[in-house]
Amino acid sequence: MAEFNGLTALVGGLLIGTSATLLLAFNGRIAGISGMVNGAISLARSERWRWLFLLGMVAGGTLYEYVLASQPTPRSTFAPAAMLTGGLLVGFGTRMGNGCTSGHGVCGLGRLSARSLAAVLTFLATGFITVFMSRHAFAGA
Amino acid sequence: MKQNLVVVLSGLLFGLGLGLSQMIDRDRVLGFLDLAGTWDPTLLFVLGGAVGVTLISFRFILRRPHPFLAEKFTLPTRNDIDLPLLLGAVLFGIGWGISGYCPGPGIVSLMLGVWNPLLFLIALFAGSFAYEAYALNRRD
């Protein structure tokens, strides 16, 4: 893994915050990605703009990876079972809890929402516990 | 049209931010979640930077009567902490810890051209539909 770089991490975070700021200031919308995904697949006409946001995201990532990045992002090893289990839980959980790291984290905390703070503390806690279990408690099992 | 331009631009900035901050590297996210290992503070800086901006900007924006290009703000109206919120967050956190992806990086990482994000997203859609089916059932 590459060295930790606090400055690029902070600048990346500032860009994400700016993105959420633009969307709220101009369109009055919250930049919550699980909401983007769930809205986009509803196929309702009024939700179509969400596809544009998702396409913009992939374009932004492409611009970073293939134009700006000083070194390629590590392509992690193939772990189909983890991807499928994790994806299922993330899809179910973000729909049930109305948000993820961006909706509750970036936007909800910015709005000082107690609901979002509760969600963020909860998913951070279970994230920490899950990684502890998989990497340490049952490592090598 | 102007609204769509804002959508694309903010999507672009969001994806660029996730790339620059290396949140598209799932090992970095897992490194942050691994408190007992070689802890990687990257995600804390990313979240700190992002929330630092929204904490200030949202305050000014929400004082306005309406957004620049729309008639009203479309915001979540609830502020109660109920069981589905917490249970949903519990499941999301477990899935995040297993895969190293949350929805944003999962989508942006599609451009890396590897299988992991694609499998993650297919399963995410399935999970989302599964909740929809579960919620419909409970309503009947």
XYZ file of C-alpha atoms in Angstrom:
281
model
C 0.000 0.000 0.000
C 1.181 3.518 -0.755
C 2.175 5.842 2.068
C -0.492 7.787 3.906
C -0.776 11.272 2.459
C -2.800 13.590 4.676
C -2.753 16.477 2.226
C -4.242 14.653 -0.784
C -6.764 12.979 1.530
C -7.811 16.369 2.875
C -7.997 17.943 -0.592
C -10.046 14.972 -1.800
C -12.401 15.495 1.129
C -12.676 19.212 0.340
C -13.649 18.347 -3.247
C -16.349 15.987 -1.989
C -17.652 18.667 0.373
C -17.633 21.185 -2.496
C -19.574 18.749 -4.654
C -22.266 18.399 -1.975
C -22.283 22.181 -1.548
C -22.875 22.844 -5.265
C -25.677 20.307 -5.500
C -27.492 21.721 -2.476
C -26.912 25.396 -3.315
C -28.045 25.181 -6.931
C -30.454 22.238 -7.110
C -31.506 21.872 -3.485
C -30.496 18.207 -3.455
C -28.517 16.048 -1.055
C -25.444 14.271 -2.473
C -26.101 10.870 -0.944
C -24.748 8.141 -3.165
C -26.881 5.250 -1.913
C -29.879 7.517 -2.540
C -28.524 8.247 -6.045
C -28.269 4.538 -6.772
C -31.643 3.635 -5.297
C -33.346 6.550 -7.033
C -31.638 5.832 -10.349
C -32.849 2.223 -10.500
C -36.426 3.250 -9.742
C -36.653 4.274 -13.437
C -39.053 7.098 -12.580
C -38.654 10.017 -14.965
C -38.148 12.497 -12.157
C -35.181 10.470 -10.898
C -33.262 10.407 -14.151
C -30.890 13.205 -13.132
C -29.338 10.752 -10.695
C -27.818 8.820 -13.601
C -26.055 12.013 -14.695
C -24.530 12.366 -11.245
C -23.345 8.734 -11.256
C -21.879 9.135 -14.755
C -20.180 12.344 -13.627
C -18.673 10.439 -10.703
C -17.199 7.747 -12.926
C -15.889 10.467 -15.280
C -14.269 12.258 -12.321
C -12.653 9.018 -11.182
C -11.415 8.329 -14.709
C -9.945 11.828 -14.952
C -8.078 11.202 -11.714
C -6.856 7.686 -12.463
C -5.811 8.058 -16.096
C -4.790 11.734 -16.300
C -3.851 13.140 -12.903
C -2.673 10.242 -10.727
C 1.056 10.072 -10.104
C 0.787 6.316 -9.701
C -1.940 3.826 -10.569
C -4.416 2.845 -7.848
C -3.644 -0.661 -6.584
C -6.040 -3.192 -8.112
C -6.992 -5.344 -5.190
C -7.055 -9.096 -5.390
C -10.110 -10.918 -6.586
C -12.481 -11.673 -3.711
C -15.870 -12.575 -5.200
C -17.491 -13.912 -2.004
C -16.591 -10.776 -0.034
C -17.862 -8.551 -2.855
C -21.180 -10.355 -3.121
C -21.840 -10.623 0.620
C -20.672 -7.081 1.264
C -22.691 -5.664 -1.628
C -25.883 -7.391 -0.486
C -25.539 -6.030 3.047
C -24.636 -2.537 1.813
C -27.621 -2.484 -0.570
C -30.082 -3.754 2.028
C -28.641 -1.710 4.890
C -28.393 1.643 3.117
C -31.963 1.316 1.884
C -33.220 0.377 5.323
C -31.188 3.103 7.059
C -31.769 5.758 4.365
C -28.149 6.541 3.619
C -24.461 5.766 3.611
C -21.116 7.492 4.193
C -22.042 10.406 1.926
C -25.742 10.978 2.697
C -25.500 10.513 6.461
C -21.766 11.216 6.762
C -20.924 14.176 4.528
C -24.380 15.767 4.159
C -26.216 14.671 7.319
C -23.391 15.706 9.635
C -23.165 18.997 7.727
C -26.857 19.582 8.479
C -26.264 18.689 12.168
C -28.796 15.871 11.900
C -28.940 13.721 15.056
C -30.355 10.887 12.941
C -27.323 10.969 10.671
C -24.893 11.153 13.580
C -26.498 8.033 15.062
C -26.208 6.263 11.701
C -22.552 7.276 11.206
C -21.492 6.151 14.701
C -23.346 2.863 14.186
C -21.878 1.954 10.795
C -18.382 3.003 11.860
C -18.699 0.772 14.930
C -19.883 -2.287 12.986
C -17.268 -1.594 10.304
C -14.511 -1.602 12.933
C -15.888 -4.763 14.558
C -16.262 -6.584 11.222
C -12.664 -5.868 10.188
C -11.422 -6.837 13.638
C -13.261 -10.149 13.434
C -12.084 -10.946 9.924
C -8.466 -9.819 10.307
C -7.664 -10.641 13.922
C -10.218 -12.690 15.858
C -10.640 -15.309 13.145
C -7.471 -14.644 11.189
C -6.148 -17.790 9.610
C -9.262 -19.708 10.608
C -30.403 22.287 -18.528
C -28.476 24.399 -16.030
C -29.563 21.998 -13.288
C -28.162 19.056 -15.275
C -24.887 20.894 -15.704
C -24.628 21.308 -11.923
C -25.417 17.610 -11.469
C -22.635 16.525 -13.843
C -20.138 18.985 -12.372
C -20.835 17.948 -8.789
C -20.699 14.275 -9.800
C -17.337 14.956 -11.431
C -15.959 16.673 -8.326
C -17.246 13.862 -6.134
C -15.546 11.202 -8.263
C -12.352 13.243 -8.482
C -12.379 13.663 -4.699
C -12.818 9.939 -4.104
C -9.962 9.238 -6.528
C -7.576 11.835 -5.144
C -8.219 10.728 -1.574
C -7.654 7.093 -2.602
C -11.020 5.954 -1.289
C -11.214 3.910 -4.512
C -8.512 1.676 -3.029
C -10.501 -0.709 -0.852
C -7.388 -1.741 1.070
C -7.061 1.843 2.284
C -10.644 1.878 3.538
C -10.136 -1.486 5.238
C -6.885 -0.094 6.676
C -8.895 2.682 8.308
C -11.421 0.214 9.701
C -8.600 -1.958 11.065
C -7.999 -0.331 14.444
C -5.971 -3.286 15.704
C -3.699 -3.426 12.656
C -1.516 -0.850 10.885
C -4.135 1.876 11.124
C -4.519 4.103 8.046
C -5.980 7.523 8.964
C -6.773 8.518 5.341
C -10.565 8.148 5.627
C -10.635 10.367 8.711
C -8.956 13.189 6.747
C -11.360 12.721 3.836
C -14.455 12.786 6.028
C -12.999 15.668 8.038
C -12.353 17.708 4.892
C -15.770 16.981 3.416
C -17.756 17.612 6.603
C -15.620 20.681 7.311
C -16.925 22.177 4.067
C -20.577 21.152 4.462
C -20.753 22.267 8.100
C -19.957 25.804 6.971
C -21.566 25.950 3.527
C -24.877 24.219 4.377
C -25.483 26.735 7.148
C -25.414 29.616 4.655
C -27.216 27.761 1.878
C -30.143 26.688 4.050
C -30.722 30.268 5.156
C -31.776 31.070 1.606
C -35.483 30.848 0.714
C -34.707 28.429 -2.128
C -31.759 27.037 -4.139
C -30.352 29.096 -7.029
C -31.864 26.893 -9.737
C -34.798 25.142 -8.049
C -38.010 26.092 -6.289
C -37.246 24.319 -3.045
C -34.751 22.312 -1.050
C -35.442 18.573 -1.107
C -34.178 17.494 2.297
C -34.791 14.504 4.562
C -37.567 15.559 6.919
C -37.087 13.036 9.696
C -34.818 13.544 12.644
C -35.890 10.659 14.883
C -33.615 7.741 15.642
C -35.591 4.546 15.071
C -34.784 0.858 14.857
C -34.683 0.587 11.018
C -32.152 3.445 10.918
C -29.853 1.727 13.404
C -30.363 -1.780 12.051
C -29.782 -0.521 8.503
C -26.577 1.202 9.634
C -25.451 -1.989 11.419
C -25.893 -4.044 8.228
C -24.256 -1.383 6.080
C -21.252 -1.233 8.409
C -20.813 -5.004 8.282
C -21.053 -5.018 4.475
C -18.591 -2.114 4.305
C -16.145 -3.982 6.546
C -16.432 -7.147 4.473
C -16.028 -5.543 1.047
C -14.114 -2.328 1.726
C -16.584 -0.493 -0.499
C -19.387 1.886 0.277
C -21.657 2.950 -2.615
C -19.584 5.947 -3.850
C -16.200 4.251 -4.205
C -17.954 1.121 -5.513
C -19.323 3.095 -8.450
C -16.232 5.196 -9.163
C -13.998 2.104 -9.033
C -15.829 0.659 -12.044
C -13.354 2.650 -14.138
C -10.447 0.631 -12.720
C -11.581 -2.182 -14.985
C -11.461 -4.965 -12.378
C -14.214 -7.343 -11.301
C -14.533 -6.403 -7.617
C -16.570 -3.183 -7.948
C -18.859 -4.726 -10.561
C -19.663 -7.736 -8.383
C -20.143 -5.429 -5.404
C -22.603 -3.253 -7.317
C -24.607 -6.171 -8.719
C -25.011 -7.481 -5.167
C -25.821 -3.956 -3.942
C -28.710 -3.738 -6.414
C -29.910 -7.180 -5.294
C -29.754 -6.114 -1.646
C -31.612 -2.913 -2.397
C -34.398 -4.803 -4.194
C -34.478 -7.355 -1.387
C -35.152 -4.585 1.115
C -37.845 -3.168 -1.141
C -39.545 -6.580 -1.264
C -39.174 -6.989 2.509
C -40.653 -3.541 3.174
C -43.587 -4.174 0.820
C -44.321 -7.459 2.576
C -44.337 -5.811 5.967
C -46.717 -3.106 4.832
C -49.367 -5.648 3.758
